[in-house]
mmCIF file of N, CA and C and ligand atoms in Angstrom:
data_model
loop_
_atom_site.group_PDB
_atom_site.id
_atom_site.type_symbol
_atom_site.label_atom_id
_atom_site.label_comp_id
_atom_site.label_asym_id
_atom_site.label_seq_id
_atom_site.Cartn_x
_atom_site.Cartn_y
_atom_site.Cartn_z
ATOM 1 N N UNK D 229 158.166 82.095 76.377
ATOM 2 C CA UNK D 229 157.361 83.009 77.203
ATOM 3 C C UNK D 229 156.144 82.274 77.778
ATOM 4 N N UNK D 230 155.906 82.546 79.038
ATOM 5 C CA UNK D 230 154.744 81.949 79.694
ATOM 6 C C UNK D 230 153.439 82.548 79.185
ATOM 7 N N UNK D 231 152.394 81.783 79.352
ATOM 8 C CA UNK D 231 151.054 82.266 79.015
ATOM 9 C C UNK D 231 150.267 82.449 80.297
ATOM 10 N N UNK D 232 149.357 83.424 80.295
ATOM 11 C CA UNK D 232 148.500 83.613 81.459
ATOM 12 C C UNK D 232 147.534 82.440 81.561
ATOM 13 N N UNK D 233 147.481 81.845 82.733
ATOM 14 C CA UNK D 233 146.627 80.686 82.972
ATOM 15 C C UNK D 233 145.151 81.046 82.814
ATOM 16 N N UNK D 234 144.806 82.288 83.166
ATOM 17 C CA UNK D 234 143.394 82.688 83.180
ATOM 18 C C UNK D 234 142.887 83.190 81.836
ATOM 19 N N UNK D 235 143.638 84.108 81.205
ATOM 20 C CA UNK D 235 143.117 84.707 79.972
ATOM 21 C C UNK D 235 143.930 84.307 78.748
ATOM 22 N N UNK D 236 144.955 83.481 78.954
ATOM 23 C CA UNK D 236 145.792 82.959 77.861
ATOM 24 C C UNK D 236 146.601 84.027 77.124
ATOM 25 N N UNK D 237 146.688 85.208 77.713
ATOM 26 C CA UNK D 237 147.499 86.263 77.122
ATOM 27 C C UNK D 237 148.980 85.891 77.242
ATOM 28 N N UNK D 238 149.786 86.334 76.297
ATOM 29 C CA UNK D 238 151.233 86.125 76.404
ATOM 30 C C UNK D 238 151.919 87.422 76.819
ATOM 31 N N UNK D 239 151.113 88.403 77.131
ATOM 32 C CA UNK D 239 151.613 89.722 77.503
ATOM 33 C C UNK D 239 151.866 89.802 79.009
ATOM 34 N N UNK D 240 152.953 89.104 79.439
ATOM 35 C CA UNK D 240 153.309 89.076 80.862
ATOM 36 C C UNK D 240 154.583 89.882 81.065
ATOM 37 N N UNK D 241 154.615 90.638 82.162
ATOM 38 C CA UNK D 241 155.759 91.512 82.409
ATOM 39 C C UNK D 241 156.243 91.379 83.843
ATOM 40 N N UNK D 242 157.579 91.415 84.033
ATOM 41 C CA UNK D 242 158.110 91.363 85.401
ATOM 42 C C UNK D 242 157.912 92.696 86.090
ATOM 43 N N UNK D 243 157.300 92.651 87.260
ATOM 44 C CA UNK D 243 157.040 93.875 88.023
ATOM 45 C C UNK D 243 157.218 93.593 89.506
ATOM 46 N N UNK D 244 157.387 94.672 90.289
ATOM 47 C CA UNK D 244 157.364 94.542 91.743
ATOM 48 C C UNK D 244 155.954 94.892 92.185
ATOM 49 N N UNK D 245 155.318 93.982 92.909
ATOM 50 C CA UNK D 245 153.925 94.202 93.304
ATOM 51 C C UNK D 245 153.764 94.133 94.825
ATOM 52 N N UNK D 246 152.680 94.735 95.301
ATOM 53 C CA UNK D 246 152.290 94.556 96.698
ATOM 54 C C UNK D 246 151.288 93.411 96.712
ATOM 55 N N UNK D 247 151.433 92.514 97.662
ATOM 56 C CA UNK D 247 150.574 91.331 97.665
ATOM 57 C C UNK D 247 150.044 91.075 99.068
ATOM 58 N N UNK D 248 148.726 91.009 99.186
ATOM 59 C CA UNK D 248 148.127 90.753 100.487
ATOM 60 C C UNK D 248 147.609 89.327 100.540
ATOM 61 N N UNK D 249 147.837 88.673 101.662
ATOM 62 C CA UNK D 249 147.290 87.333 101.820
ATOM 63 C C UNK D 249 147.118 86.997 103.290
ATOM 64 N N UNK D 250 146.273 86.012 103.537
ATOM 65 C CA UNK D 250 146.004 85.583 104.903
ATOM 66 C C UNK D 250 147.013 84.536 105.324
ATOM 67 N N UNK D 251 147.584 84.774 106.487
ATOM 68 C CA UNK D 251 148.476 83.802 107.113
ATOM 69 C C UNK D 251 147.796 83.430 108.420
ATOM 70 N N UNK D 252 147.126 82.276 108.451
ATOM 71 C CA UNK D 252 146.298 81.941 109.599
ATOM 72 C C UNK D 252 145.187 82.976 109.698
ATOM 73 N N UNK D 253 145.034 83.593 110.868
ATOM 74 C CA UNK D 253 143.975 84.591 111.031
ATOM 75 C C UNK D 253 144.510 86.014 110.863
ATOM 76 N N UNK D 254 145.729 86.148 110.352
ATOM 77 C CA UNK D 254 146.341 87.460 110.157
ATOM 78 C C UNK D 254 146.448 87.802 108.686
ATOM 79 N N UNK D 255 146.120 89.047 108.376
ATOM 80 C CA UNK D 255 146.299 89.513 107.006
ATOM 81 C C UNK D 255 147.670 90.179 106.921
ATOM 82 N N UNK D 256 148.473 89.745 105.959
ATOM 83 C CA UNK D 256 149.824 90.285 105.806
ATOM 84 C C UNK D 256 149.939 90.950 104.435
ATOM 85 N N UNK D 257 150.524 92.129 104.410
ATOM 86 C CA UNK D 257 150.764 92.812 103.143
ATOM 87 C C UNK D 257 152.260 92.793 102.853
ATOM 88 N N UNK D 258 152.636 92.131 101.804
ATOM 89 C CA UNK D 258 154.040 92.086 101.401
ATOM 90 C C UNK D 258 154.263 93.163 100.344
ATOM 91 N N UNK D 259 155.325 93.929 100.521
ATOM 92 C CA UNK D 259 155.605 95.046 99.616
ATOM 93 C C UNK D 259 156.719 94.689 98.629
ATOM 94 N N UNK D 260 156.575 95.181 97.408
ATOM 95 C CA UNK D 260 157.618 95.060 96.380
ATOM 96 C C UNK D 260 158.086 93.625 96.138
ATOM 97 N N UNK D 261 157.129 92.753 95.882
ATOM 98 C CA UNK D 261 157.427 91.350 95.604
ATOM 99 C C UNK D 261 157.612 91.172 94.090
ATOM 100 N N UNK D 262 158.735 90.538 93.656
ATOM 101 C CA UNK D 262 158.904 90.328 92.218
ATOM 102 C C UNK D 262 157.877 89.333 91.688
ATOM 103 N N UNK D 263 157.163 89.738 90.650
ATOM 104 C CA UNK D 263 156.107 88.891 90.083
ATOM 105 C C UNK D 263 156.086 89.049 88.578
ATOM 106 N N UNK D 264 155.477 88.080 87.927
ATOM 107 C CA UNK D 264 155.202 88.169 86.507
ATOM 108 C C UNK D 264 153.723 88.553 86.429
ATOM 109 N N UNK D 265 153.431 89.716 85.870
ATOM 110 C CA UNK D 265 152.060 90.232 85.901
ATOM 111 C C UNK D 265 151.453 90.213 84.504
ATOM 112 N N UNK D 266 150.267 89.635 84.388
ATOM 113 C CA UNK D 266 149.545 89.632 83.114
ATOM 114 C C UNK D 266 149.048 91.051 82.851
ATOM 115 N N UNK D 267 149.456 91.606 81.722
ATOM 116 C CA UNK D 267 149.105 92.987 81.400
ATOM 117 C C UNK D 267 147.656 93.101 80.925
ATOM 118 N N UNK D 268 147.021 91.966 80.668
ATOM 119 C CA UNK D 268 145.638 92.001 80.187
ATOM 120 C C UNK D 268 144.615 91.809 81.297
ATOM 121 N N UNK D 269 144.855 90.840 82.203
ATOM 122 C CA UNK D 269 143.845 90.615 83.255
ATOM 123 C C UNK D 269 144.365 90.945 84.644
ATOM 124 N N UNK D 270 145.687 91.183 84.792
ATOM 125 C CA UNK D 270 146.215 91.586 86.094
ATOM 126 C C UNK D 270 146.623 90.447 87.003
ATOM 127 N N UNK D 271 146.439 89.208 86.556
ATOM 128 C CA UNK D 271 146.843 88.063 87.378
ATOM 129 C C UNK D 271 148.352 88.116 87.638
ATOM 130 N N UNK D 272 148.751 87.742 88.873
ATOM 131 C CA UNK D 272 150.161 87.783 89.258
ATOM 132 C C UNK D 272 150.698 86.374 89.431
ATOM 133 N N UNK D 273 151.895 86.140 88.926
ATOM 134 C CA UNK D 273 152.548 84.842 89.067
ATOM 135 C C UNK D 273 153.861 85.006 89.820
ATOM 136 N N UNK D 274 154.105 84.076 90.753
ATOM 137 C CA UNK D 274 155.337 84.110 91.535
ATOM 138 C C UNK D 274 156.128 82.829 91.288
ATOM 139 N N UNK D 275 157.449 82.953 91.222
ATOM 140 C CA UNK D 275 158.269 81.749 91.079
ATOM 141 C C UNK D 275 158.219 80.974 92.400
ATOM 142 N N UNK D 276 158.549 79.666 92.359
ATOM 143 C CA UNK D 276 158.565 78.877 93.597
ATOM 144 C C UNK D 276 159.485 79.482 94.658
ATOM 145 N N UNK D 277 160.647 80.021 94.236
ATOM 146 C CA UNK D 277 161.570 80.643 95.196
ATOM 147 C C UNK D 277 160.942 81.846 95.879
ATOM 148 N N UNK D 278 160.267 82.665 95.084
ATOM 149 C CA UNK D 278 159.618 83.862 95.633
ATOM 150 C C UNK D 278 158.476 83.453 96.571
ATOM 151 N N UNK D 279 157.681 82.468 96.162
ATOM 152 C CA UNK D 279 156.586 81.990 97.011
ATOM 153 C C UNK D 279 157.108 81.491 98.350
ATOM 154 N N UNK D 280 158.223 80.771 98.284
ATOM 155 C CA UNK D 280 158.819 80.225 99.504
ATOM 156 C C UNK D 280 159.261 81.355 100.430
ATOM 157 N N UNK D 281 159.893 82.381 99.843
ATOM 158 C CA UNK D 281 160.345 83.507 100.662
ATOM 159 C C UNK D 281 159.149 84.282 101.235
ATOM 160 N N UNK D 282 158.061 84.385 100.459
ATOM 161 C CA UNK D 282 156.854 85.060 100.951
ATOM 162 C C UNK D 282 156.324 84.369 102.207
ATOM 163 N N UNK D 283 156.314 83.035 102.184
ATOM 164 C CA UNK D 283 155.847 82.274 103.345
ATOM 165 C C UNK D 283 156.758 82.500 104.545
ATOM 166 N N UNK D 284 158.072 82.503 104.289
ATOM 167 C CA UNK D 284 159.018 82.714 105.387
ATOM 168 C C UNK D 284 158.864 84.105 105.982
ATOM 169 N N UNK D 285 158.654 85.096 105.115
ATOM 170 C CA UNK D 285 158.477 86.468 105.598
ATOM 171 C C UNK D 285 157.189 86.593 106.414
ATOM 172 N N UNK D 286 156.134 85.929 105.961
ATOM 173 C CA UNK D 286 154.862 85.981 106.686
ATOM 174 C C UNK D 286 155.001 85.347 108.063
ATOM 175 N N UNK D 287 155.719 84.242 108.102
ATOM 176 C CA UNK D 287 155.948 83.559 109.374
ATOM 177 C C UNK D 287 156.757 84.454 110.316
ATOM 178 N N UNK D 288 157.776 85.102 109.751
ATOM 179 C CA UNK D 288 158.623 86.000 110.534
ATOM 180 C C UNK D 288 157.793 87.170 111.068
ATOM 181 N N UNK D 289 156.938 87.730 110.219
ATOM 182 C CA UNK D 289 156.109 88.871 110.626
ATOM 183 C C UNK D 289 155.113 88.461 111.708
ATOM 184 N N UNK D 290 154.560 87.240 111.580
ATOM 185 C CA UNK D 290 153.594 86.764 112.570
ATOM 186 C C UNK D 290 154.267 86.578 113.925
ATOM 187 N N UNK D 291 155.555 86.188 113.906
ATOM 188 C CA UNK D 291 156.289 85.947 115.147
ATOM 189 C C UNK D 291 156.666 87.252 115.847
ATOM 190 N N UNK D 292 156.844 88.322 115.094
ATOM 191 C CA UNK D 292 157.197 89.600 115.696
ATOM 192 C C UNK D 292 156.564 90.766 114.938
ATOM 193 N N UNK D 293 155.269 90.936 115.142
ATOM 194 C CA UNK D 293 154.532 91.982 114.437
ATOM 195 C C UNK D 293 155.014 93.384 114.775
ATOM 196 N N UNK D 294 155.595 93.539 115.984
ATOM 197 C CA UNK D 294 155.992 94.881 116.420
ATOM 198 C C UNK D 294 157.110 95.452 115.548
ATOM 199 N N UNK D 295 157.785 94.581 114.787
ATOM 200 C CA UNK D 295 158.905 95.031 113.960
ATOM 201 C C UNK D 295 158.443 95.700 112.665
ATOM 202 N N UNK D 296 157.114 95.660 112.410
ATOM 203 C CA UNK D 296 156.637 96.133 111.116
ATOM 204 C C UNK D 296 155.620 97.266 111.219
ATOM 205 N N UNK D 297 155.615 98.051 110.175
ATOM 206 C CA UNK D 297 154.622 99.102 110.012
ATOM 207 C C UNK D 297 153.245 98.443 109.886
ATOM 208 N N UNK D 298 152.198 99.128 110.405
ATOM 209 C CA UNK D 298 150.849 98.552 110.345
ATOM 210 C C UNK D 298 149.932 99.383 109.464
ATOM 211 N N UNK D 299 148.930 98.698 108.952
ATOM 212 C CA UNK D 299 147.908 99.341 108.143
ATOM 213 C C UNK D 299 146.575 99.105 108.849
ATOM 214 N N UNK D 300 145.823 100.165 109.122
ATOM 215 C CA UNK D 300 144.499 99.989 109.699
ATOM 216 C C UNK D 300 143.469 99.966 108.581
ATOM 217 N N UNK D 301 142.664 98.955 108.559
ATOM 218 C CA UNK D 301 141.661 98.849 107.501
ATOM 219 C C UNK D 301 140.262 98.691 108.101
ATOM 220 N N UNK D 302 139.233 99.225 107.435
ATOM 221 C CA UNK D 302 137.880 99.044 107.934
ATOM 222 C C UNK D 302 137.399 97.605 107.731
ATOM 223 N N UNK D 303 136.645 97.112 108.696
ATOM 224 C CA UNK D 303 136.052 95.775 108.593
ATOM 225 C C UNK D 303 134.561 95.996 108.357
ATOM 226 N N UNK D 304 134.079 95.660 107.180
ATOM 227 C CA UNK D 304 132.718 96.023 106.771
ATOM 228 C C UNK D 304 131.836 94.810 106.509
ATOM 229 N N UNK D 305 130.751 94.638 107.286
ATOM 230 C CA UNK D 305 129.830 93.533 107.001
ATOM 231 C C UNK D 305 129.050 93.814 105.710
ATOM 232 N N UNK D 306 128.831 92.784 104.921
ATOM 233 C CA UNK D 306 128.177 92.970 103.630
ATOM 234 C C UNK D 306 126.723 93.395 103.776
ATOM 235 N N UNK D 307 126.078 93.051 104.912
ATOM 236 C CA UNK D 307 124.658 93.416 105.078
ATOM 237 C C UNK D 307 124.465 94.864 105.555
ATOM 238 N N UNK D 308 125.552 95.612 105.603
ATOM 239 C CA UNK D 308 125.497 97.037 105.917
ATOM 240 C C UNK D 308 124.597 97.757 104.899
ATOM 241 N N UNK D 309 123.813 98.740 105.401
ATOM 242 C CA UNK D 309 122.942 99.487 104.490
ATOM 243 C C UNK D 309 123.773 100.489 103.695
ATOM 244 N N UNK D 310 123.530 100.557 102.388
ATOM 245 C CA UNK D 310 124.234 101.525 101.544
ATOM 246 C C UNK D 310 123.235 102.354 100.752
ATOM 247 N N UNK D 311 123.616 103.582 100.452
ATOM 248 C CA UNK D 311 122.758 104.437 99.633
ATOM 249 C C UNK D 311 122.738 103.898 98.202
ATOM 250 N N UNK D 312 121.602 104.040 97.558
ATOM 251 C CA UNK D 312 121.452 103.522 96.184
ATOM 252 C C UNK D 312 122.332 104.274 95.196
HETATM 253 ZN ZN1 LIG B 414 145.745 87.218 82.019
#
């Protein structure tokens, strides 16, 4: 059994996760990616095969964004005033 690199827990479980990452200047959200998830700190691990497919999917999505559902997210500057 693998150990978590960050918290050294051995409590890792295979799960399908949503994973967001930047591909160039585009943010891509991949849905239902198989990962090994640390049940203690939440860190996600992907096999080399899965990582490779994630890159290919991101490249495919960047080439034809119209084929995919979109998510609108707020873009918030950190110096924005907030209530205490
Ligand atoms: Zn961990």
